[in-house]
mmCIF file of C-alpha atoms in Angstrom:
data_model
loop_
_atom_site.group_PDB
_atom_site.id
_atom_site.type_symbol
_atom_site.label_atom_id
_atom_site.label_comp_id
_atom_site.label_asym_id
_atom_site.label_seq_id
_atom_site.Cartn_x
_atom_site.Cartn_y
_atom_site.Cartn_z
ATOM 1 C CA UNK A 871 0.000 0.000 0.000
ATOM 2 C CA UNK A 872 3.244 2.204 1.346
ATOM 3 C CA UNK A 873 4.451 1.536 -2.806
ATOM 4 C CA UNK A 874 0.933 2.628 -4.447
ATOM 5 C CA UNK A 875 0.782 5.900 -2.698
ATOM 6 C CA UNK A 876 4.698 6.657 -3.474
ATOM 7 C CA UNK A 877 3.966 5.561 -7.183
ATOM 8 C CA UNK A 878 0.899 7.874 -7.717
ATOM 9 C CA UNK A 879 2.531 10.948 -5.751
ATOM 10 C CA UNK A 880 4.349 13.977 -7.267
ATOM 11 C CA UNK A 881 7.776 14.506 -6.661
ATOM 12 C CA UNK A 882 9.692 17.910 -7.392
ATOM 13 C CA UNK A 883 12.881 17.424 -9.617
ATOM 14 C CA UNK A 884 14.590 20.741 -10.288
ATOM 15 C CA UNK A 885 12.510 23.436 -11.420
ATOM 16 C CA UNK A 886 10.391 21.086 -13.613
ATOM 17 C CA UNK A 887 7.636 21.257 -10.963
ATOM 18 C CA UNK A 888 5.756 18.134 -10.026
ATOM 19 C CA UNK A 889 5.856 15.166 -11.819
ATOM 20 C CA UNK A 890 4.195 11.995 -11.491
ATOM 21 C CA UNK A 891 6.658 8.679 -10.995
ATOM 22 C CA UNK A 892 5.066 7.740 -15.230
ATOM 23 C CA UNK A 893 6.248 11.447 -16.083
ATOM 24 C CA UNK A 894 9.934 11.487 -14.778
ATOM 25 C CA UNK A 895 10.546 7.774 -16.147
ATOM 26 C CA UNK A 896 8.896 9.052 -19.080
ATOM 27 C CA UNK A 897 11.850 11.537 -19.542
ATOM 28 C CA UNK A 898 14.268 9.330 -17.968
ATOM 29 C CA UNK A 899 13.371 6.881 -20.719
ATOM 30 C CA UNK A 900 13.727 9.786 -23.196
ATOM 31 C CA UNK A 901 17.173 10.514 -21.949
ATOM 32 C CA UNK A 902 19.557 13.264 -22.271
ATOM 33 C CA UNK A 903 21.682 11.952 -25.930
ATOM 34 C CA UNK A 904 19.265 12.224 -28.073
ATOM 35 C CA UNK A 905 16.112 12.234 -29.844
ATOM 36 C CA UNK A 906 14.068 9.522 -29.855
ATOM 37 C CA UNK A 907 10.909 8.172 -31.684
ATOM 38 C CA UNK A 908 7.271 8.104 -30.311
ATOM 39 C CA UNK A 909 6.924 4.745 -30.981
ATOM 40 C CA UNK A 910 10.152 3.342 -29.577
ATOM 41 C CA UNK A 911 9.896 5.419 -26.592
ATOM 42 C CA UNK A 912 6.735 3.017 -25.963
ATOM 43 C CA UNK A 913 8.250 0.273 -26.103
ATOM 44 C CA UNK A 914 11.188 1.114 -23.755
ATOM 45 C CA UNK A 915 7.995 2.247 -21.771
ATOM 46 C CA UNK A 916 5.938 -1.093 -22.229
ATOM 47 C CA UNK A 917 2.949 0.838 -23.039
ATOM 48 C CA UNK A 918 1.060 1.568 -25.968
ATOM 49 C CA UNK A 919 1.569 4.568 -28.437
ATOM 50 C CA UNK A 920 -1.451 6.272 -26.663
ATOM 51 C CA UNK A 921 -0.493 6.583 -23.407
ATOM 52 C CA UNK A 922 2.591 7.730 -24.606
ATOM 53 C CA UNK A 923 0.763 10.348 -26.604
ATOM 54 C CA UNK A 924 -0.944 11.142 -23.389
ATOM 55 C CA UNK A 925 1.918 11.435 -21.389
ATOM 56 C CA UNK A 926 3.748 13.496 -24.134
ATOM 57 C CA UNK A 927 1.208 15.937 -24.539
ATOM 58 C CA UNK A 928 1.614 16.681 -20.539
ATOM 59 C CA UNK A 929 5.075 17.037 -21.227
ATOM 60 C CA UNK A 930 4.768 19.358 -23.924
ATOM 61 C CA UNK A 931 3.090 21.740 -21.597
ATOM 62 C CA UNK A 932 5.470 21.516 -18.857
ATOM 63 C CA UNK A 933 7.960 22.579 -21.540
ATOM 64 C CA UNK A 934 10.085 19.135 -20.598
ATOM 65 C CA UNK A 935 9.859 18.140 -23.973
ATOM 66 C CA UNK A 936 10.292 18.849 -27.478
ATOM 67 C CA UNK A 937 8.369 16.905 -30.837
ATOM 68 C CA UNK A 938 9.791 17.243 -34.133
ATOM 69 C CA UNK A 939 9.141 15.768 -36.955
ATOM 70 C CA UNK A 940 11.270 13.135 -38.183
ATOM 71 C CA UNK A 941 13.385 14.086 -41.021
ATOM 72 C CA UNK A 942 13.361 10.813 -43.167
ATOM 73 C CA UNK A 943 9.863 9.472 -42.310
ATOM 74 C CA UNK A 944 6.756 11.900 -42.447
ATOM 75 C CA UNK A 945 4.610 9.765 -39.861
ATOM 76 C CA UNK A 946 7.341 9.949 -37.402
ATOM 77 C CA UNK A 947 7.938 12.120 -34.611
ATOM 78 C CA UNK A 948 10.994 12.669 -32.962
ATOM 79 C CA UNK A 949 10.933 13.149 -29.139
ATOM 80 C CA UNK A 950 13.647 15.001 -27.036
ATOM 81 C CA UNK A 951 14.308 16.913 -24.043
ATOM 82 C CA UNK A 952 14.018 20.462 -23.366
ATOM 83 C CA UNK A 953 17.037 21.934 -21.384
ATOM 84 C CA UNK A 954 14.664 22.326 -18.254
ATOM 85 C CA UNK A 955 13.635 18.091 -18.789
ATOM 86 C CA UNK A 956 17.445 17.155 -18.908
ATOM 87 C CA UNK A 957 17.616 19.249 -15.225
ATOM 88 C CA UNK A 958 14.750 17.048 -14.333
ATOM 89 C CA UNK A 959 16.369 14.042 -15.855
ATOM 90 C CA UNK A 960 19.603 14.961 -13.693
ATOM 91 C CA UNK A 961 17.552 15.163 -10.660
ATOM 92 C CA UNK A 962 15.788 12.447 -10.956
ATOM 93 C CA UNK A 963 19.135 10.612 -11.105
ATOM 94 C CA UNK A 964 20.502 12.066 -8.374
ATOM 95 C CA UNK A 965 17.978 10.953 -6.062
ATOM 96 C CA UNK A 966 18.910 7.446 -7.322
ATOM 97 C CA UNK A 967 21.884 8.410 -5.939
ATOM 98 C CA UNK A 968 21.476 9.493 -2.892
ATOM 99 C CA UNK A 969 18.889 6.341 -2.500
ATOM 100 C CA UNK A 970 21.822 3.396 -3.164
ATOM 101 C CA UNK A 971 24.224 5.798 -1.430
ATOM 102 C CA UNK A 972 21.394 5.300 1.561
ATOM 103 C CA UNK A 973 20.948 1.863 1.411
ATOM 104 C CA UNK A 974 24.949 1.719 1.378
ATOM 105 C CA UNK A 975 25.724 2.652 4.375
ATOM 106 C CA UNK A 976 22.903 1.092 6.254
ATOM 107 C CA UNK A 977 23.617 -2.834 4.406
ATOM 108 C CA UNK A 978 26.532 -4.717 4.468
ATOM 109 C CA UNK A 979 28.016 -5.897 0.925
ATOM 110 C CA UNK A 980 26.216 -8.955 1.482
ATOM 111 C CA UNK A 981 22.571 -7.578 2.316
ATOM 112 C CA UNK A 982 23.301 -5.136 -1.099
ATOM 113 C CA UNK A 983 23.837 -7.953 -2.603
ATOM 114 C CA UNK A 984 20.950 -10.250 -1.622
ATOM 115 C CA UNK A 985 19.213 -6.945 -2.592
ATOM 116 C CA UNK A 986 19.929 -6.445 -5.971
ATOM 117 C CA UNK A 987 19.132 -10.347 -6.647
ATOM 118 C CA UNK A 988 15.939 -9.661 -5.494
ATOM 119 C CA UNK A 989 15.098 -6.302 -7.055
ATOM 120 C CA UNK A 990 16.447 -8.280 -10.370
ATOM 121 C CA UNK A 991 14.221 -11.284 -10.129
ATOM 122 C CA UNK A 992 11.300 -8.657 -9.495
ATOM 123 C CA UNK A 993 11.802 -7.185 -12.675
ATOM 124 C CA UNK A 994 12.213 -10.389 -13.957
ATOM 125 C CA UNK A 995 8.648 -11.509 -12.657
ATOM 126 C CA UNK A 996 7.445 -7.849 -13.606
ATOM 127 C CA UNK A 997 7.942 -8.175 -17.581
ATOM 128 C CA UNK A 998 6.616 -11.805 -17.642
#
């Protein structure tokens, strides 16, 4: 119950204002190298093209995000961050940071290490 509430609450990164948990990963799953198209950034996602529509449109507005069309292929549309969604992006991963640095120095290598098996075989049993 403690997960569902984190999951569905905003969190401030930067000056991006808040952002759902599906909005950040949405940018983090963007990334900061590049541009990237609509429909692959659904399937890094694992959702369909709209939701990602949905979630790119609420982007847009934030200004985290930029659409362009794709140079070689009229029915694409190229997807990339805005200066102030790479800040958010850089947030974001710093409080990843700060998180393992956390769980660092209150486990011992072997309770890390039992950790990460487990978070792995959760994804594992996540994506079926």
């Amino acid at each position: 119950m403690q997960l569902r509430r984190l999951e569905r609450q905003p969190h401030h990164f930067g000056n991006a204002g808040p952002l759902t948990p599906s909005e950040i990963h949405t940018i983090e799953a963007i990334g900061s190298e590049g541009r990237v198209l609509m429909s692959e950034l659904a399937a890094r996602l694992g959702i369909t093209k709209g939701a990602v529509t949905q979630l790119i449109t609420r982007l847009e507005a934030k200004e985290l995000i930029l659409r362009s069309p794709h140079p070689s292929d009229s029915r694409g549309t190229l997807i990339s961050l805005t200066e102030k969604g790479r800040e958010a992006n850089a947030a974001h991963d710093e409080v990843h940071l700060q998180f393992y640095n956390q769980l660092r120095s209150q486990l011992s290598d072997q309770e890390i290490e039992i950790f990460e098996t487990c978070i792995q075989k959760l994804n594992a049993v996540l994506r079926g």
